Short mmCIF file of C-alpha atoms and ligand atoms in Angstrom, two decimals:
data_model
loop_
_atom_site.label_atom_id
_atom_site.label_comp_id
_atom_site.label_asym_id
_atom_site.label_seq_id
_atom_site.Cartn_x
_atom_site.Cartn_y
_atom_site.Cartn_z
CA MET A 1 8.53 26.69 6.36
CA ARG A 2 6.39 29.53 6.36
CA MET A 3 3.75 30.32 8.07
CA GLY A 4 0.13 31.35 7.46
CA ARG A 5 -2.76 31.16 9.32
CA ARG A 6 -3.15 28.23 10.12
CA SER A 7 0.15 27.90 11.25
CA ILE A 8 0.03 30.53 13.80
CA CYS A 9 -2.48 27.94 14.66
CA LEU A 10 -0.27 25.58 14.99
CA ALA A 11 2.07 27.92 16.86
CA SER A 12 -0.37 29.08 19.82
CA PHE A 13 -1.27 25.55 19.90
CA VAL A 14 2.70 24.78 20.49
CA ALA A 15 2.70 27.90 22.72
CA LEU A 16 0.38 26.60 24.82
CA LEU A 17 1.80 22.77 25.21
CA CYS A 18 4.91 25.13 26.62
CA LEU A 19 2.99 26.41 29.19
CA GLY A 20 0.44 24.76 30.51
CA SER A 21 1.42 23.72 33.82
CA THR A 22 -1.20 21.00 34.09
CA LEU A 23 -0.45 18.57 31.24
CA ALA A 24 -0.62 15.69 31.29
CA THR A 25 2.73 13.07 31.15
CA GLN A 26 2.07 12.65 27.77
CA GLU A 27 1.61 16.32 26.33
CA LYS A 28 4.01 17.14 28.47
CA ARG A 29 6.38 15.20 27.29
CA VAL A 30 5.23 16.03 23.72
CA ALA A 31 5.62 19.98 24.72
CA ASP A 32 9.36 18.88 25.84
CA GLN A 33 10.53 17.16 22.56
CA THR A 34 8.50 20.58 20.19
CA CYS A 35 9.44 23.75 22.55
CA GLY A 36 13.23 22.12 23.57
CA SER A 37 14.05 22.08 20.28
CA GLY A 38 14.58 26.06 18.76
CA PHE A 39 11.20 26.87 17.51
CA GLN A 40 10.83 29.87 17.07
CA GLU A 41 7.95 32.41 15.98
CA GLY A 42 7.03 32.41 12.64
CA GLU A 43 8.08 29.29 11.72
CA VAL A 44 6.79 25.02 12.00
CA GLU A 45 9.11 22.87 12.42
CA PHE A 46 6.55 19.38 12.95
CA PHE A 47 10.26 17.05 13.30
CA PRO A 48 12.48 19.53 14.79
CA ASN A 49 14.88 16.93 17.08
CA ILE A 50 14.95 14.78 13.02
CA SER A 51 17.54 15.51 10.56
CA LYS A 52 17.56 14.15 7.44
CA ILE A 53 17.72 10.38 7.09
CA GLU A 54 21.27 9.29 5.53
CA TYR A 55 22.49 6.24 4.35
CA GLU A 56 25.25 4.94 6.75
CA GLY A 57 25.50 0.91 6.37
CA PRO A 58 24.79 -2.33 7.85
CA SER A 59 27.50 -1.53 11.00
CA SER A 60 25.58 1.75 11.65
CA LYS A 61 24.19 1.59 14.72
CA ASN A 62 21.78 4.40 14.49
CA PRO A 63 18.56 4.06 14.54
CA LEU A 64 18.04 6.64 12.30
CA ALA A 65 19.91 6.34 9.83
CA PHE A 66 19.40 3.59 6.74
CA LYS A 67 21.70 0.67 7.11
CA TRP A 68 20.34 -1.03 3.81
CA TYR A 69 19.10 1.26 1.45
CA ASN A 70 21.39 3.16 0.03
CA PRO A 71 18.68 5.11 -2.47
CA GLU A 72 21.53 5.23 -5.63
CA GLU A 73 23.44 2.60 -5.93
CA GLU A 74 23.18 0.60 -8.42
CA ILE A 75 21.46 -3.37 -7.80
CA TYR A 76 20.54 -5.52 -10.50
CA GLY A 77 20.53 -2.68 -13.27
CA LYS A 78 18.41 -0.03 -11.54
CA LYS A 79 19.31 1.41 -8.41
CA MET A 80 18.02 0.89 -6.13
CA LYS A 81 15.39 4.25 -5.61
CA ASP A 82 13.84 2.96 -8.28
CA TRP A 83 13.07 -0.46 -8.11
CA LEU A 84 11.26 0.16 -4.23
CA ARG A 85 9.54 3.76 -4.96
CA PHE A 86 7.98 3.61 -1.73
CA SER A 87 5.67 6.02 -0.57
CA VAL A 88 3.95 6.97 2.76
CA ALA A 89 0.62 6.15 4.26
CA PHE A 90 -1.26 9.30 4.96
CA TRP A 91 -3.90 7.47 6.75
CA HIS A 92 -1.21 5.37 9.07
CA THR A 93 1.31 7.64 9.47
CA PHE A 94 -0.51 10.82 9.78
CA ARG A 95 -4.37 9.51 10.58
CA GLY A 96 -3.89 6.50 13.32
CA ASP A 97 -4.24 7.26 16.46
CA GLY A 98 -3.25 4.51 18.08
CA SER A 99 -7.24 3.93 18.85
CA ASP A 100 -8.68 -0.11 18.88
CA PRO A 101 -11.58 -1.79 19.41
CA PHE A 102 -10.76 -2.08 22.54
CA GLY A 103 -9.21 1.85 23.67
CA SER A 104 -8.91 5.19 23.55
CA PRO A 105 -6.40 6.80 20.97
CA THR A 106 -2.96 6.86 22.46
CA LYS A 107 -1.26 9.31 20.39
CA GLN A 108 -0.68 12.86 20.44
CA TRP A 109 1.62 14.21 18.40
CA PRO A 110 2.03 18.36 19.00
CA TRP A 111 1.17 18.94 15.53
CA ASP A 112 -2.69 17.48 16.67
CA ASP A 113 -5.19 18.58 18.40
CA GLY A 114 -7.26 15.22 17.58
CA THR A 115 -10.11 16.67 15.29
CA ASP A 116 -11.67 16.72 12.08
CA SER A 117 -11.47 20.57 11.06
CA LEU A 118 -9.90 21.94 8.18
CA GLU A 119 -7.20 24.06 10.04
CA MET A 120 -6.52 20.38 10.98
CA ALA A 121 -6.01 19.25 7.19
CA PHE A 122 -3.76 21.91 6.59
CA THR A 123 -1.21 20.91 9.69
CA ARG A 124 -1.40 17.14 9.16
CA MET A 125 -0.52 17.52 5.22
CA ARG A 126 2.87 20.39 5.78
CA ALA A 127 3.69 17.54 8.50
CA ASN A 128 3.14 15.04 5.64
CA PHE A 129 5.45 16.51 3.06
CA GLU A 130 8.48 17.05 6.01
CA PHE A 131 7.93 13.66 6.81
CA LEU A 132 8.20 12.80 3.29
CA LYS A 133 11.79 15.53 2.77
CA LYS A 134 13.72 13.68 5.82
CA LEU A 135 13.33 10.37 4.78
CA GLY A 136 14.44 11.43 1.53
CA LEU A 137 10.88 10.04 -0.89
CA ASN A 138 8.98 11.47 -3.50
CA ARG A 139 6.19 9.38 -2.62
CA TRP A 140 2.72 8.97 -0.34
CA CYS A 141 -0.88 7.94 -0.72
CA PHE A 142 -4.52 8.73 0.76
CA HIS A 143 -7.88 8.78 0.83
CA ASP A 144 -10.12 11.41 -0.04
CA ARG A 145 -11.28 11.50 3.79
CA ASP A 146 -8.29 11.38 5.88
CA ILE A 147 -7.06 14.24 3.75
CA ALA A 148 -10.03 16.23 4.20
CA PRO A 149 -12.36 16.46 6.57
CA GLU A 150 -16.47 14.86 5.55
CA GLY A 151 -18.78 17.56 5.24
CA ARG A 152 -22.66 17.94 5.90
CA THR A 153 -23.53 17.23 1.85
CA LEU A 154 -21.44 16.16 -1.23
CA GLU A 155 -20.48 19.69 -1.91
CA GLU A 156 -19.63 21.21 1.35
CA SER A 157 -17.37 17.60 1.47
CA ASN A 158 -16.22 18.28 -2.52
CA ALA A 159 -14.81 21.46 -1.52
CA ASN A 160 -12.87 20.20 1.49
CA LEU A 161 -10.83 18.31 -0.68
CA ASP A 162 -10.42 21.07 -2.70
CA LYS A 163 -8.54 23.52 -0.31
CA VAL A 164 -6.40 20.46 0.89
CA VAL A 165 -5.25 19.60 -2.89
CA ALA A 166 -5.12 22.92 -3.49
CA LEU A 167 -2.03 22.99 -0.41
CA ALA A 168 -0.54 20.02 -0.91
CA LYS A 169 -0.53 21.08 -4.65
CA GLN A 170 1.55 24.00 -3.31
CA LEU A 171 3.12 22.27 -0.96
CA GLN A 172 4.11 19.50 -4.04
CA GLU A 173 5.87 23.04 -6.47
CA GLY A 174 9.46 22.73 -6.50
CA THR A 175 9.79 19.33 -5.42
CA ASP A 176 8.93 15.74 -7.29
CA ILE A 177 6.86 14.73 -4.64
CA ARG A 178 3.45 13.43 -6.04
CA PRO A 179 0.98 10.65 -4.91
CA LEU A 180 1.65 7.24 -5.34
CA TRP A 181 -1.53 6.66 -5.55
CA GLY A 182 -5.37 7.87 -4.28
CA THR A 183 -8.79 6.15 -3.20
CA ALA A 184 -11.82 7.50 -2.17
CA GLN A 185 -12.77 6.19 1.29
CA LEU A 186 -16.14 4.21 0.65
CA PHE A 187 -16.34 2.23 4.24
CA LYS A 188 -16.49 4.69 7.32
CA HIS A 189 -19.36 6.94 6.62
CA PRO A 190 -22.57 4.88 7.98
CA ARG A 191 -24.17 5.31 4.64
CA TYR A 192 -21.71 2.76 3.05
CA MET A 193 -22.32 -0.29 5.75
CA HIS A 194 -23.73 -2.16 3.08
CA GLY A 195 -20.96 -1.46 0.93
CA ALA A 196 -20.86 0.99 -1.88
CA ALA A 197 -20.95 -0.34 -5.35
CA THR A 198 -22.30 -3.30 -4.31
CA SER A 199 -25.36 -1.55 -1.31
CA PRO A 200 -29.13 -2.76 -2.57
CA ASP A 201 -29.72 0.40 -2.36
CA ALA A 202 -28.92 2.67 -5.61
CA ARG A 203 -29.15 6.25 -4.20
CA ILE A 204 -25.89 5.24 -2.27
CA TYR A 205 -24.37 3.65 -5.28
CA ALA A 206 -24.74 6.68 -7.36
CA TYR A 207 -23.17 8.61 -3.79
CA ALA A 208 -19.58 6.45 -4.04
CA ALA A 209 -19.71 6.68 -8.21
CA ALA A 210 -20.28 10.78 -7.51
CA GLN A 211 -17.23 9.86 -4.78
CA VAL A 212 -14.48 8.45 -6.32
CA LYS A 213 -15.12 10.59 -9.53
CA LYS A 214 -13.91 13.33 -7.57
CA ALA A 215 -11.24 10.75 -5.70
CA MET A 216 -10.17 9.87 -9.14
CA GLU A 217 -9.82 14.36 -10.20
CA ALA A 218 -7.90 15.27 -6.84
CA THR A 219 -5.39 12.41 -7.48
CA LYS A 220 -4.96 13.58 -11.60
CA GLU A 221 -4.75 17.16 -10.25
CA LEU A 222 -2.45 16.22 -7.47
CA GLY A 223 -0.05 14.39 -10.47
CA GLY A 224 -0.86 10.93 -8.90
CA GLU A 225 0.83 7.71 -10.77
CA ASN A 226 -2.08 4.86 -9.56
CA TYR A 227 -5.84 4.89 -8.39
CA VAL A 228 -6.99 2.13 -6.43
CA PHE A 229 -9.57 0.30 -5.72
CA TRP A 230 -9.96 -1.33 -2.72
CA GLY A 231 -12.90 -3.03 -1.70
CA GLY A 232 -13.28 -1.33 1.57
CA ARG A 233 -17.34 -3.65 2.46
CA GLU A 234 -17.35 -4.89 -0.88
CA GLY A 235 -18.55 -7.93 0.22
CA TYR A 236 -21.72 -9.88 2.34
CA GLN A 237 -22.61 -10.89 5.74
CA SER A 238 -24.55 -13.39 4.95
CA LEU A 239 -25.61 -15.41 1.87
CA LEU A 240 -28.99 -15.42 3.35
CA ASN A 241 -30.07 -11.97 2.57
CA THR A 242 -27.51 -11.14 -0.38
CA ASP A 243 -28.23 -11.09 -4.31
CA LEU A 244 -24.55 -12.24 -4.86
CA GLU A 245 -24.92 -12.30 -8.82
CA ARG A 246 -26.69 -8.49 -8.30
CA GLU A 247 -23.87 -7.66 -6.56
CA LEU A 248 -21.41 -8.29 -8.49
CA ASN A 249 -22.43 -7.82 -11.53
CA HIS A 250 -23.01 -3.70 -9.89
CA LEU A 251 -19.25 -3.49 -8.79
CA GLY A 252 -18.77 -4.86 -12.28
CA GLN A 253 -20.35 -1.63 -14.25
CA PHE A 254 -19.40 0.57 -11.52
CA LEU A 255 -15.46 -0.14 -12.73
CA LYS A 256 -16.56 0.04 -15.71
CA SER A 257 -17.78 3.86 -15.32
CA ALA A 258 -14.78 4.26 -13.50
CA ALA A 259 -12.40 3.39 -16.33
CA GLU A 260 -14.75 5.47 -18.72
CA TYR A 261 -13.91 8.41 -17.00
CA LYS A 262 -10.18 7.37 -16.35
CA LYS A 263 -10.74 8.19 -20.05
CA LYS A 264 -12.47 10.74 -20.51
CA ILE A 265 -11.11 12.96 -17.99
CA GLU A 266 -7.83 11.89 -19.31
CA PHE A 267 -6.42 10.94 -16.23
CA ASP A 268 -3.54 8.46 -17.66
CA GLY A 269 -2.20 6.65 -14.25
CA VAL A 270 -2.82 3.20 -13.40
CA LEU A 271 -6.15 1.90 -11.87
CA LEU A 272 -5.18 -1.34 -9.19
CA ILE A 273 -7.69 -3.87 -7.65
CA GLU A 274 -6.63 -4.58 -4.11
CA PRO A 275 -8.27 -7.83 -2.79
CA LYS A 276 -8.84 -8.91 0.31
CA PRO A 277 -10.23 -11.97 1.30
CA GLN A 278 -12.02 -10.41 4.68
CA GLU A 279 -12.45 -7.81 7.25
CA PRO A 280 -14.58 -5.28 7.11
CA THR A 281 -16.93 -7.67 5.78
CA LYS A 282 -16.99 -11.71 6.57
CA HIS A 283 -16.28 -12.25 2.87
CA GLN A 284 -15.36 -9.36 0.30
CA TYR A 285 -15.46 -9.75 -3.87
CA ASP A 286 -11.81 -9.17 -4.51
CA TRP A 287 -10.72 -12.04 -2.09
CA ASP A 288 -7.05 -13.01 -3.75
CA ALA A 289 -4.73 -12.34 -6.97
CA ALA A 290 -6.92 -15.00 -8.31
CA THR A 291 -10.76 -14.01 -8.32
CA ALA A 292 -9.72 -10.21 -9.06
CA ILE A 293 -8.26 -11.77 -12.29
CA GLY A 294 -11.30 -14.12 -13.50
CA PHE A 295 -13.40 -11.12 -11.96
CA LEU A 296 -11.70 -9.13 -13.80
CA GLN A 297 -11.80 -11.05 -17.37
CA LYS A 298 -15.48 -12.25 -17.13
CA TYR A 299 -16.26 -7.61 -16.26
CA GLY A 300 -14.11 -7.86 -19.36
CA LEU A 301 -12.14 -4.89 -18.30
CA LYS A 302 -8.37 -6.95 -18.22
CA ASP A 303 -6.45 -4.12 -20.12
CA ASP A 304 -8.16 -1.38 -17.67
CA PHE A 305 -6.74 -3.11 -14.41
CA LYS A 306 -3.85 -3.88 -12.23
CA LEU A 307 -3.78 -4.54 -8.66
CA ASN A 308 -2.48 -3.69 -6.19
CA ILE A 309 -0.77 -6.80 -3.49
CA GLU A 310 -1.00 -6.10 0.06
CA CYS A 311 1.47 -9.21 2.09
CA ASN A 312 -1.55 -8.72 5.41
CA HIS A 313 -4.23 -8.89 2.44
CA ALA A 314 -2.31 -12.28 1.37
CA THR A 315 -1.95 -13.99 4.45
CA LEU A 316 -5.34 -13.62 5.32
CA ALA A 317 -6.77 -15.87 1.84
CA GLY A 318 -4.06 -18.20 3.80
CA HIS A 319 -1.65 -17.58 0.66
CA SER A 320 2.15 -16.26 1.21
CA CYS A 321 2.74 -12.37 -0.04
CA TYR A 322 5.09 -14.11 -2.63
CA HIS A 323 2.20 -16.44 -3.86
CA GLU A 324 0.16 -13.03 -4.66
CA LEU A 325 2.68 -11.27 -6.67
CA GLU A 326 2.92 -14.30 -8.57
CA VAL A 327 0.45 -15.16 -9.40
CA SER A 328 -0.18 -11.20 -10.53
CA ARG A 329 3.00 -10.84 -12.65
CA ILE A 330 2.65 -14.14 -14.55
CA ASN A 331 -1.05 -12.44 -15.57
CA GLY A 332 0.97 -9.26 -16.47
CA VAL A 333 -0.74 -7.50 -13.65
CA LEU A 334 1.24 -7.19 -10.64
CA GLY A 335 0.95 -3.09 -10.67
CA ASN A 336 1.36 -1.73 -6.91
CA ILE A 337 2.88 -3.29 -3.73
CA ASP A 338 1.15 -2.10 -0.09
CA ALA A 339 4.21 -3.18 1.88
CA ASN A 340 3.27 -4.23 5.50
CA THR A 341 2.08 -7.44 7.40
CA GLY A 342 0.79 -9.53 9.67
CA ASP A 343 1.17 -11.58 13.19
CA ALA A 344 1.69 -15.09 12.20
CA GLN A 345 -0.19 -15.75 15.24
CA THR A 346 -3.10 -13.28 15.10
CA GLY A 347 -6.30 -14.00 12.18
CA TRP A 348 -6.63 -9.75 11.47
CA ASP A 349 -4.78 -7.41 9.66
CA THR A 350 -2.70 -6.14 11.66
CA ASP A 351 -0.79 -4.02 9.35
CA GLN A 352 2.84 -3.87 10.59
CA PHE A 353 5.99 -2.90 9.53
CA LEU A 354 7.50 -5.65 7.01
CA MET A 355 10.64 -6.76 8.37
CA ASP A 356 11.08 -10.33 7.89
CA ILE A 357 14.00 -10.70 5.81
CA ALA A 358 13.10 -13.92 4.59
CA GLU A 359 9.57 -12.56 3.34
CA THR A 360 11.20 -9.30 1.36
CA THR A 361 13.94 -11.14 -0.72
CA GLN A 362 10.74 -13.62 -1.49
CA VAL A 363 8.59 -10.20 -2.67
CA MET A 364 11.92 -8.84 -4.53
CA LEU A 365 12.34 -11.61 -6.24
CA SER A 366 8.81 -11.08 -7.59
CA VAL A 367 9.59 -7.75 -8.14
CA LEU A 368 13.01 -7.97 -9.57
CA GLN A 369 11.23 -10.60 -12.91
CA ASN A 370 8.92 -7.54 -13.41
CA GLY A 371 10.62 -5.89 -14.19
CA GLY A 372 10.02 -3.55 -11.70
CA LEU A 373 6.99 -1.80 -10.79
CA ALA A 374 6.51 1.09 -11.98
CA PRO A 375 4.19 3.30 -12.30
CA GLY A 376 3.80 2.18 -8.67
CA GLY A 377 5.91 1.33 -6.03
CA PHE A 378 5.79 -0.12 -2.45
CA ASN A 379 3.38 1.55 -0.25
CA PHE A 380 3.80 1.35 3.76
CA ASP A 381 0.01 0.32 4.39
CA ALA A 382 0.97 -0.16 7.73
CA LYS A 383 1.20 1.51 10.92
CA LEU A 384 2.77 2.09 14.76
CA ARG A 385 1.92 -0.61 17.45
CA ARG A 386 -1.03 1.10 19.39
CA GLU A 387 2.02 0.93 22.74
CA SER A 388 5.10 2.84 20.10
CA THR A 389 3.69 7.08 20.65
CA ASP A 390 7.00 9.06 20.20
CA VAL A 391 7.19 11.03 17.33
CA GLU A 392 10.54 9.20 16.34
CA ASP A 393 8.89 5.46 16.59
CA LEU A 394 6.75 7.04 12.71
CA PHE A 395 10.30 7.65 11.29
CA ILE A 396 12.08 4.55 12.79
CA SER A 397 9.25 1.92 11.29
CA HIS A 398 9.92 3.79 8.43
CA ILE A 399 13.45 3.38 7.99
CA ALA A 400 13.35 -0.31 9.16
CA GLY A 401 10.89 -0.83 6.32
CA MET A 402 12.51 0.61 4.00
CA ASP A 403 15.90 -1.15 5.19
CA ALA A 404 14.22 -4.56 5.09
CA MET A 405 12.72 -3.94 1.58
CA ALA A 406 16.95 -2.83 0.45
CA ARG A 407 17.73 -6.40 2.44
CA GLY A 408 15.00 -8.00 -0.10
CA LEU A 409 16.47 -6.34 -2.80
CA ARG A 410 20.11 -7.12 -2.03
CA ASN A 411 19.68 -10.51 -1.72
CA ALA A 412 17.09 -11.27 -4.59
CA ALA A 413 19.93 -9.79 -6.77
CA LYS A 414 21.93 -11.90 -5.81
CA ILE A 415 20.25 -15.32 -6.07
CA LEU A 416 19.11 -13.77 -9.61
CA GLU A 417 22.59 -13.13 -10.58
CA GLU A 418 24.65 -16.29 -8.80
CA GLY A 419 21.89 -18.62 -10.16
CA THR A 420 21.83 -22.04 -8.35
CA LEU A 421 17.94 -21.39 -7.00
CA PRO A 422 17.08 -20.31 -11.27
CA SER A 423 19.21 -23.80 -12.31
CA ILE A 424 17.33 -26.24 -9.87
CA VAL A 425 14.10 -24.76 -11.14
CA LYS A 426 15.25 -24.61 -15.13
CA GLU A 427 16.37 -28.60 -14.29
CA ARG A 428 13.12 -29.57 -12.96
CA TYR A 429 11.27 -28.65 -15.75
CA ALA A 430 13.87 -30.06 -18.32
CA SER A 431 11.88 -32.79 -19.83
CA PHE A 432 9.96 -30.37 -21.65
CA ASP A 433 12.45 -29.31 -23.16
CA SER A 434 13.65 -32.42 -24.83
CA ALA A 435 10.77 -33.39 -28.21
CA LEU A 436 8.74 -34.72 -26.21
CA GLY A 437 7.62 -32.47 -23.79
CA ALA A 438 8.10 -29.26 -26.25
CA SER A 439 5.59 -31.19 -28.63
CA ILE A 440 3.08 -31.22 -25.74
CA GLU A 441 4.51 -27.79 -25.06
CA SER A 442 3.34 -26.33 -28.78
CA GLY A 443 -0.08 -28.35 -28.09
CA GLU A 444 0.89 -30.70 -31.60
CA LEU A 445 0.20 -33.63 -29.90
CA GLY A 446 -3.37 -35.17 -28.82
CA PHE A 447 -4.62 -37.61 -26.10
CA GLU A 448 -4.11 -40.11 -28.90
CA GLU A 449 -0.28 -39.24 -29.61
CA LEU A 450 0.91 -38.91 -26.31
CA GLU A 451 -0.84 -42.88 -25.91
CA GLN A 452 1.23 -44.39 -28.03
CA GLU A 453 4.23 -42.70 -26.01
CA ALA A 454 2.63 -43.62 -22.88
CA LEU A 455 2.64 -46.86 -24.26
CA ARG A 456 6.39 -47.44 -25.95
CA MET A 457 8.19 -45.80 -22.74
CA GLU A 458 9.10 -47.68 -19.46
CA GLU A 459 8.12 -46.77 -16.68
CA PRO A 460 8.55 -43.19 -15.80
CA LEU A 461 10.40 -42.86 -12.51
CA PRO A 462 10.42 -38.85 -11.31
CA ALA A 463 13.01 -37.69 -10.43
CA SER A 464 13.63 -35.97 -6.95
CA GLY A 465 11.62 -32.55 -6.16
CA LYS A 466 14.75 -31.24 -4.08
CA GLN A 467 13.22 -28.66 -2.40
CA GLU A 468 15.29 -28.69 0.85
CA LEU A 469 18.33 -27.88 -1.69
CA ALA A 470 16.33 -25.03 -2.66
CA GLU A 471 15.64 -23.70 0.85
CA MET A 472 19.62 -24.72 2.38
CA VAL A 473 20.35 -22.33 -0.82
CA PHE A 474 17.99 -19.52 -0.03
CA TYR A 475 18.16 -19.83 3.60
CA ASN A 476 22.00 -19.13 2.90
CA SER A 477 21.38 -15.91 0.86
CA ILE A 478 19.95 -14.24 2.67
C1 LIG B 1 -6.92 -2.09 4.08
C2 LIG B 1 -6.82 -1.01 3.11
C3 LIG B 1 -6.60 0.22 2.79
C4 LIG B 1 -6.42 -0.02 1.10
C5 LIG B 1 -6.23 1.40 0.86
O1 LIG B 1 -7.00 -3.64 4.58
O2 LIG B 1 -5.21 -1.99 2.87
O3 LIG B 1 -5.86 1.15 3.66
O4 LIG B 1 -5.24 -0.29 1.15
O5 LIG B 1 -8.07 2.01 0.72
CO1 LIG B 2 -3.90 -1.85 1.44
#
């Protein structure tokens, strides 16, 4: 990597770390990691101790190698990399500092001074590209405000974004790295405390529209394949001070304008709604997949939007991720997956890396039956635990998440190819393949004809549901 003005700043930062005798323990550890690894003036390598991650197979014990994800290997008719289309979430990996409502940041990456300066935004973007290359990935996701600092005015924020996008575009050159999706951060700034598109203040609706317009332009500029709408604060805390009908109408109008603008600028990415039931508001409008689909239908937006299903959001809504994916799939709107998980004993969005093989297998059953996700993919909307503070943890977490999903892919393909589970389901509905069932499904028989059938037949005895058999087959396949 050649060094620009920005990198000199990083070099001197690193040099300071190398020289400093009064460094705190954490800084010292970070300095050792960086300085002991051949850092040379004129070059910046953010992860000098980590080389490109390779596939070593299931017997490998190397934490910095793939055991299940073999990108070029063909599974169920497609290369693993084409089924999985992994993406790194910039906000967690390069902006996640480990802080929580009870404590200060715990992570001090060697390249990061913790500020929101433009210089630091450039540095983080360079680190992002090196990280992607070392993982062998070519997709990443971003919010406008996590890649570029918010300015004092909208013009200044837009100018900041332009500068970082220009750098990202330059770093993309000669690579196939592109954003899987972009989005606007409409929840952090105090102006959005009541919501953005559903704010009771029309000026804030306008400001949010301007921000989405710009974020969509940035996503297009970088060749992004999708654009996401997660309703950060689009919801309410109390119905006593909320005009529910008006807020929902505003949200419908906002999304309609977004779809129109997408066409106007000829952005050919897919627009995605990301359902979540709660947090930060007590009731988020895009509660779950079924709610979002009903909303899209009501406002005539079904042809313009698909869904981005996040597994941890699914469980917060009282569903499994599998359920949310299936609801989306059968309605033709499964667009993308935010791959993460919650903690079974915690009732909030912990955004952990998903490593449960039973769950990844179910996720992949849905994805295989959907014929894949492209132009969507799997975005690791997941963060290191507050207590995980080594640079290598950034890699280990992604490797583990990729391997878990790859293992799910292998299992799901095996289940579908082997055929026992699908045949248990088919058998359960076999009566609908009979003459009676077929004429019910085709709508030929009304209540009067069905009554005649019922009067003619003997008491119908239902067959066993075979749930334990299905579970036995499933768990024996993973
Ligand atoms: C929040 C969440 C967001 C969206 C993008 O729970 O999932 O990071 O994915 O705004
Ligand atoms: Co998400």
